[in-house]
């Protein structure tokens, strides 16, 4: 049960959803787009309590479920996420870890917020959410979604805001109506019929305080060839991989 | 004499600086380890629903208890992003231990509470049956 809740929370908080409600209210939105690969540079700034960390690198994505993250600063690190396996490799230290999940597949939440816009069902209906109501304020569409019934005691409504077919704000609330997280999306880039946000800022409200995360993406490449070092990534044979089962 | 004092002072200072240069990476590594442990324990506490595992232990009894100590939630993938290999090693180990401990302990409390309630119920029923029985119990 907890694994299921975690799966829902993870996808909800970090997925961007645009739904066919746009079609429901009569706005034309062409969404038949296939993304096979994405490569994009990123800078992730994360603040919690009085600490702040900045990570820079490049993300490579190959549909349907392989994500490779090459961190270049502050440390040289490769992270490969594929299904229920996460591989972390440190070339300079000649160390590697393989983490195998028993329950849920691994994903990189902040990147989900970038790539999630291409999902045909836009994430929420797949999770069991249902459209409760919507409103249009000038050129902004605000939709309110109710959680699945079996999770309604834990999760509250999910609010999406769109302006000119671009996702601009997302808010997740708990069952008591308290905000759990808020995300703002800026600097969109158009590829095909989809607007991808190049800047995503998220505040999460925890019992112990709050966290702030800001991701800035640069030079996105869609459906282009990925480098061989990514496609054929392998840990060198002389490196002993420490396996961790969860 | 003064020259000798300065010489000794110089030697002491050199030794101090040498120790400091050697100690800095060791201290930095320990800081990284400590940080990993602190963050892992904090994340494990956030990720684990104590109430849920109490309920699982309460209704699941021994099976719920076993599940609590054997199963582990996934750590967040972002927790290890950009972190050193030492950090990753300590984080994964600590997260597993802490999450299992919280789950297992709360399942244990649930299981214990359930058992205690059953015992109380049994004693109450037995006592009620004994008081209404026409037979004398010796």
Coordinates of C-alpha atoms in Angstrom, one line a residue:
Chain A
X1 CA 0.0 0.0 0.0
X2 CA 2.8 2.4 0.9
X3 CA 4.7 1.6 -2.3
X4 CA 1.5 2.4 -4.2
X5 CA 1.1 5.7 -2.4
X6 CA 4.7 6.5 -3.0
X7 CA 4.3 5.7 -6.7
X8 CA 1.3 8.0 -7.0
X9 CA 3.0 10.8 -5.1
X10 CA 6.1 10.6 -7.1
X11 CA 4.3 10.7 -10.4
X12 CA 1.8 13.3 -9.3
X13 CA 4.3 15.7 -7.9
X14 CA 6.7 15.5 -10.7
X15 CA 4.6 14.9 -13.8
X16 CA 3.3 17.7 -16.0
X17 CA -0.1 16.9 -17.3
X18 CA -2.1 18.4 -20.1
X19 CA -5.2 16.5 -20.6
X20 CA -7.9 16.1 -23.2
X21 CA -10.0 18.5 -21.1
X22 CA -8.6 21.0 -23.5
X23 CA -10.4 19.0 -26.1
X24 CA -13.4 18.8 -23.8
X25 CA -13.8 22.5 -23.7
X26 CA -13.3 22.9 -27.4
X27 CA -9.7 24.1 -27.7
X28 CA -7.8 22.6 -30.5
X29 CA -4.6 20.9 -29.3
X30 CA -2.6 18.6 -31.5
X31 CA -0.8 16.1 -29.3
X32 CA 0.2 13.3 -31.5
X33 CA 4.0 13.5 -31.1
X34 CA 6.5 10.8 -30.6
X35 CA 9.7 11.5 -28.7
X36 CA 12.3 8.8 -28.9
X37 CA 15.3 10.6 -27.6
X38 CA 16.1 13.7 -25.7
X39 CA 19.4 15.2 -24.7
X40 CA 19.6 18.4 -22.6
X41 CA 22.1 20.2 -20.4
X42 CA 20.9 21.0 -16.9
X43 CA 21.7 22.9 -13.8
X44 CA 19.9 21.8 -10.6
X45 CA 19.9 24.1 -7.6
X46 CA 18.5 22.6 -4.4
X47 CA 18.0 24.3 -1.1
X48 CA 17.0 22.8 2.2
X49 CA 17.3 24.3 5.7
X50 CA 20.5 26.4 5.3
X51 CA 22.2 24.3 2.8
X52 CA 22.3 24.8 -1.0
X53 CA 23.7 22.5 -3.6
X54 CA 24.2 23.0 -7.3
X55 CA 24.7 20.2 -9.8
X56 CA 25.5 20.6 -13.5
X57 CA 25.5 18.0 -16.2
X58 CA 23.7 16.5 -19.1
X59 CA 20.7 14.2 -19.3
X60 CA 20.0 11.7 -22.1
X61 CA 16.7 10.0 -22.4
X62 CA 15.7 7.1 -24.7
X63 CA 12.1 6.0 -24.8
X64 CA 10.5 4.3 -23.2
X65 CA 12.3 4.2 -19.9
X66 CA 16.1 4.7 -20.1
X67 CA 17.5 7.9 -18.5
X68 CA 21.3 8.5 -18.4
X69 CA 22.6 11.5 -16.3
X70 CA 26.1 12.6 -16.7
X71 CA 27.0 14.9 -13.8
X72 CA 30.0 17.1 -14.5
X73 CA 30.0 19.3 -11.5
X74 CA 30.6 19.1 -8.5
X75 CA 31.7 15.5 -9.2
X76 CA 32.1 13.3 -12.3
X77 CA 29.3 10.7 -12.0
X78 CA 27.2 8.6 -14.3
X79 CA 23.7 7.6 -13.2
X80 CA 21.7 5.2 -15.4
X81 CA 18.0 4.6 -14.6
X82 CA 16.3 1.8 -16.4
X83 CA 13.2 0.0 -15.0
X84 CA 13.9 -1.2 -11.5
X85 CA 17.6 -0.8 -11.7
X86 CA 19.8 2.3 -10.9
X87 CA 23.4 2.2 -11.8
X88 CA 25.8 4.8 -10.4
X89 CA 29.4 4.9 -11.7
X90 CA 32.3 7.1 -10.5
X91 CA 35.0 6.9 -13.2
X92 CA 37.6 8.9 -11.1
X93 CA 37.1 6.7 -8.0
X94 CA 36.6 3.5 -10.1
X95 CA 33.6 2.6 -8.1
X96 CA 30.1 1.6 -9.0
X97 CA 26.8 0.8 -7.4
X98 CA 23.8 -1.2 -8.7
X99 CA 20.6 -0.6 -6.8
X100 CA 17.8 -2.9 -7.6
X101 CA 14.3 -2.1 -6.6
X102 CA 11.8 -4.8 -5.5
X103 CA 8.7 -2.7 -6.1
X104 CA 8.8 0.4 -8.2
X105 CA 10.9 1.5 -11.1
X106 CA 13.4 4.3 -10.6
X107 CA 12.9 7.7 -12.1
X108 CA 14.5 11.1 -11.9
X109 CA 11.7 13.3 -10.6
X110 CA 13.0 16.7 -11.8
X111 CA 13.5 15.4 -15.4
X112 CA 10.0 13.9 -15.3
X113 CA 8.7 17.4 -15.1
X114 CA 10.4 18.2 -18.4
X115 CA 9.6 15.1 -20.3
X116 CA 6.2 14.5 -18.8
X117 CA 4.5 16.9 -21.3
X118 CA 4.7 14.3 -24.1
X119 CA 2.5 11.8 -22.4
X120 CA -0.6 11.3 -24.3
X121 CA -2.8 10.8 -21.3
X122 CA -0.9 13.5 -19.5
X123 CA -0.2 11.4 -16.4
X124 CA -3.2 12.2 -14.2
X125 CA -5.8 9.9 -15.7
X126 CA -3.2 7.1 -15.8
X127 CA -2.9 7.6 -12.0
X128 CA -6.6 7.4 -11.5
X129 CA -7.3 11.1 -11.2
X130 CA -10.6 12.5 -12.5
X131 CA -11.4 16.0 -13.6
X132 CA -13.4 17.8 -11.0
X133 CA -13.9 21.2 -12.6
X134 CA -12.1 23.8 -14.6
X135 CA -12.2 27.6 -15.1
X136 CA -10.9 29.9 -17.7
X137 CA -9.5 33.3 -16.6
X138 CA -8.6 35.4 -19.7
X139 CA -6.1 33.1 -21.5
X140 CA -5.4 30.8 -18.6
X141 CA -7.0 27.4 -18.1
X142 CA -7.1 26.2 -14.5
X143 CA -8.2 22.6 -14.0
X144 CA -8.9 20.8 -10.7
X145 CA -8.5 17.1 -10.4
X146 CA -9.7 14.7 -7.7
X147 CA -7.5 11.8 -6.6
X148 CA -8.4 8.1 -7.0
X149 CA -11.0 7.1 -4.4
X150 CA -8.7 4.6 -2.8
X151 CA -6.2 7.3 -2.0
X152 CA -8.6 10.1 -1.3
X153 CA -7.8 9.9 2.4
X154 CA -4.1 10.7 1.7
X155 CA -4.1 12.8 -1.4
X156 CA -6.0 15.9 -2.2
X157 CA -6.7 17.8 -5.4
X158 CA -4.2 18.4 -8.2
X159 CA -4.3 21.8 -9.9
X160 CA -3.0 22.5 -13.3
X161 CA -2.6 25.9 -15.0
X162 CA -2.1 26.4 -18.7
X163 CA -1.6 29.5 -20.6
X164 CA -1.4 29.5 -24.4
X165 CA -1.0 25.7 -24.3
X166 CA 2.0 26.0 -22.0
X167 CA 2.0 24.5 -18.5
X168 CA 2.8 27.3 -16.1
X169 CA 1.8 26.1 -12.6
X170 CA 1.1 22.9 -10.8
X171 CA -0.1 22.5 -7.2
X172 CA -0.6 19.3 -5.2
X173 CA -2.6 19.3 -2.0
X174 CA -3.2 16.8 0.7
X175 CA -6.6 15.4 1.7
X176 CA -7.1 18.3 4.1
X177 CA -6.5 20.9 1.4
X178 CA -3.1 21.9 2.5
X179 CA -0.5 22.5 -0.2
X180 CA 2.2 19.8 -0.4
X181 CA 4.1 21.3 -3.4
X182 CA 3.9 24.0 -6.0
X183 CA 5.8 24.2 -9.3
X184 CA 6.2 27.0 -11.7
X185 CA 7.3 26.5 -15.3
X186 CA 8.9 29.2 -17.5
X187 CA 10.9 29.8 -20.7
X188 CA 9.1 27.3 -22.8
X189 CA 10.5 26.0 -26.1
X190 CA 8.3 24.6 -28.8
X191 CA 9.1 21.3 -30.4
X192 CA 6.4 20.0 -32.7
X193 CA 3.2 20.7 -30.9
X194 CA 4.6 20.5 -27.4
X195 CA 5.9 23.3 -25.2
X196 CA 8.8 22.1 -23.0
X197 CA 9.6 24.2 -20.0
X198 CA 13.3 25.2 -19.8
X199 CA 13.0 26.4 -16.2
X200 CA 11.1 24.6 -13.4
X201 CA 11.0 25.8 -9.8
X202 CA 9.4 23.6 -7.1
X203 CA 8.7 24.3 -3.5
X204 CA 7.8 21.3 -1.3
X205 CA 6.2 21.8 2.1
X206 CA 7.3 19.2 4.6
X207 CA 6.6 18.7 8.3
X208 CA 10.1 19.8 9.1
X209 CA 10.2 22.8 6.8
X210 CA 10.3 23.3 3.1
X211 CA 12.7 22.6 0.2
X212 CA 13.3 24.6 -3.0
X213 CA 14.5 23.2 -6.3
X214 CA 15.2 25.1 -9.5
X215 CA 16.1 23.3 -12.7
X216 CA 17.4 25.2 -15.7
X217 CA 17.6 23.3 -19.0
X218 CA 19.8 24.4 -22.0
X219 CA 20.3 23.2 -25.6
X220 CA 17.6 20.5 -25.7
X221 CA 17.9 18.1 -28.6
X222 CA 14.9 16.0 -29.5
X223 CA 14.9 12.8 -31.5
X224 CA 18.6 13.2 -32.4
X225 CA 21.3 10.5 -32.2
X226 CA 22.6 9.9 -28.7
X227 CA 26.3 9.6 -28.2
X228 CA 27.8 6.1 -28.4
X229 CA 29.1 6.4 -24.8
X230 CA 25.5 6.7 -23.7
X231 CA 24.0 4.1 -26.0
X232 CA 26.6 1.5 -25.3
X233 CA 27.3 2.5 -21.7
X234 CA 29.1 -0.2 -19.8
X235 CA 31.0 -0.3 -16.6
X236 CA 34.6 -1.3 -17.3
X237 CA 35.3 -4.9 -16.6
X238 CA 37.9 -4.2 -13.9
X239 CA 35.4 -2.2 -11.8
X240 CA 33.7 -4.2 -9.0
X241 CA 30.0 -3.2 -8.9
X242 CA 28.5 -3.2 -5.4
X243 CA 25.0 -4.5 -5.6
X244 CA 22.3 -3.2 -3.3
X245 CA 18.9 -4.8 -3.2
X246 CA 15.9 -2.9 -1.8
Chain B
X1 CA 69.2 30.3 23.7
X2 CA 66.8 32.6 21.8
X3 CA 67.9 31.0 18.5
X4 CA 67.2 27.6 20.0
X5 CA 63.7 28.7 21.1
X6 CA 62.9 29.9 17.6
X7 CA 64.2 26.7 16.1
X8 CA 62.0 24.6 18.4
X9 CA 59.0 26.9 17.6
X10 CA 59.7 26.5 13.9
X11 CA 59.8 22.7 14.2
X12 CA 56.6 22.7 16.2
X13 CA 54.9 24.9 13.7
X14 CA 56.0 22.7 10.8
X15 CA 54.8 19.6 12.5
X16 CA 51.5 21.3 13.2
X17 CA 51.1 22.3 9.6
X18 CA 52.0 18.8 8.4
X19 CA 49.4 17.3 10.6
X20 CA 46.8 19.8 9.5
X21 CA 47.5 19.0 5.8
X22 CA 47.1 15.3 6.5
X23 CA 44.0 15.8 8.7
X24 CA 42.0 17.9 6.3
X25 CA 41.0 15.2 3.8
X26 CA 40.3 12.8 6.7
X27 CA 38.0 15.3 8.3
X28 CA 36.4 16.1 5.0
X29 CA 35.7 12.4 4.4
X30 CA 34.2 12.1 7.9
X31 CA 32.0 15.1 7.2
X32 CA 30.8 13.5 4.0
X33 CA 30.0 10.3 5.9
X34 CA 28.2 12.1 8.7
X35 CA 26.2 14.1 6.2
X36 CA 25.2 11.0 4.3
X37 CA 24.1 9.3 7.5
X38 CA 22.1 12.4 8.7
X39 CA 20.4 12.8 5.3
X40 CA 19.6 9.1 4.9
X41 CA 18.0 8.9 8.3
X42 CA 16.0 12.0 7.7
X43 CA 14.8 10.8 4.3
X44 CA 14.0 7.3 5.7
X45 CA 11.8 9.0 8.4
X46 CA 10.1 11.1 5.8
X47 CA 9.4 8.2 3.5
X48 CA 8.1 5.8 6.1
X49 CA 4.6 6.0 7.2
X50 CA 4.6 4.9 10.9
X51 CA 0.8 4.7 11.2
X52 CA 0.5 2.5 8.2
X53 CA 3.0 0.0 9.5
X54 CA 1.4 0.0 12.9
X55 CA -1.9 -1.0 11.2
X56 CA -0.1 -3.6 9.1
X57 CA 1.4 -5.1 12.3
X58 CA -1.9 -4.8 14.1
X59 CA -3.9 -6.7 11.4
X60 CA -1.1 -8.7 9.8
X61 CA 0.4 -10.0 13.1
X62 CA 3.5 -12.0 12.5
X63 CA 3.3 -11.6 8.7
X64 CA 3.0 -7.8 9.1
X65 CA 5.9 -7.9 11.5
X66 CA 8.1 -9.9 9.1
X67 CA 7.2 -7.5 6.2
X68 CA 8.2 -4.5 8.3
X69 CA 11.7 -5.8 8.9
X70 CA 12.2 -7.3 5.5
X71 CA 10.8 -4.8 3.0
X72 CA 12.4 -1.5 2.2
X73 CA 11.1 1.5 0.3
X74 CA 13.0 2.9 -2.7
X75 CA 15.4 5.7 -1.9
X76 CA 14.9 8.8 -4.0
X77 CA 17.2 8.7 -7.0
X78 CA 18.0 12.4 -6.6
X79 CA 19.5 11.8 -3.2
X80 CA 22.6 10.4 -4.7
X81 CA 22.9 12.7 -7.7
X82 CA 26.2 14.6 -7.7
X83 CA 27.3 13.0 -4.4
X84 CA 30.6 11.3 -3.8
X85 CA 31.0 7.5 -3.8
X86 CA 31.6 7.6 0.0
X87 CA 28.4 9.5 0.5
X88 CA 26.5 7.1 -1.8
X89 CA 27.8 4.0 0.1
X90 CA 26.9 5.4 3.5
X91 CA 23.6 6.8 2.4
X92 CA 22.3 3.5 0.9
X93 CA 23.4 1.5 3.9
X94 CA 21.9 3.9 6.4
X95 CA 18.7 4.4 4.5
X96 CA 18.0 0.7 4.3
X97 CA 18.7 0.1 8.0
X98 CA 16.7 3.1 9.2
X99 CA 13.7 2.5 7.0
X100 CA 13.6 -1.2 8.0
X101 CA 14.0 -0.2 11.6
X102 CA 11.1 2.3 11.6
X103 CA 8.8 -0.1 9.7
X104 CA 9.7 -3.1 11.8
X105 CA 9.4 -1.3 15.1
X106 CA 6.0 0.2 14.2
X107 CA 4.8 -3.2 12.9
X108 CA 6.0 -4.7 16.2
X109 CA 4.0 -2.1 18.2
X110 CA 0.9 -2.9 16.1
X111 CA 1.4 -6.6 16.5
X112 CA 2.0 -6.2 20.2
X113 CA -1.1 -4.1 20.7
X114 CA -3.2 -6.5 18.7
X115 CA -1.9 -9.5 20.8
X116 CA -2.6 -7.6 24.1
X117 CA -6.1 -6.8 23.0
X118 CA -6.8 -10.4 22.1
X119 CA -5.5 -11.5 25.5
X120 CA -7.7 -9.0 27.3
X121 CA -10.7 -10.1 25.2
X122 CA -9.9 -13.8 26.0
X123 CA -9.6 -13.2 29.7
X124 CA -12.8 -11.1 29.7
X125 CA -14.7 -13.8 27.9
X126 CA -13.3 -16.5 30.1
X127 CA -14.1 -14.6 33.2
X128 CA -17.7 -14.0 32.0
X129 CA -18.1 -17.6 31.1
X130 CA -16.7 -18.7 34.5
X131 CA -19.0 -16.3 36.5
X132 CA -22.1 -17.6 34.7
X133 CA -21.2 -21.3 34.8
X134 CA -23.1 -23.4 37.3
X135 CA -19.9 -25.4 37.9
X136 CA -17.3 -24.6 40.4
X137 CA -13.8 -24.2 39.2
X138 CA -11.1 -25.5 41.5

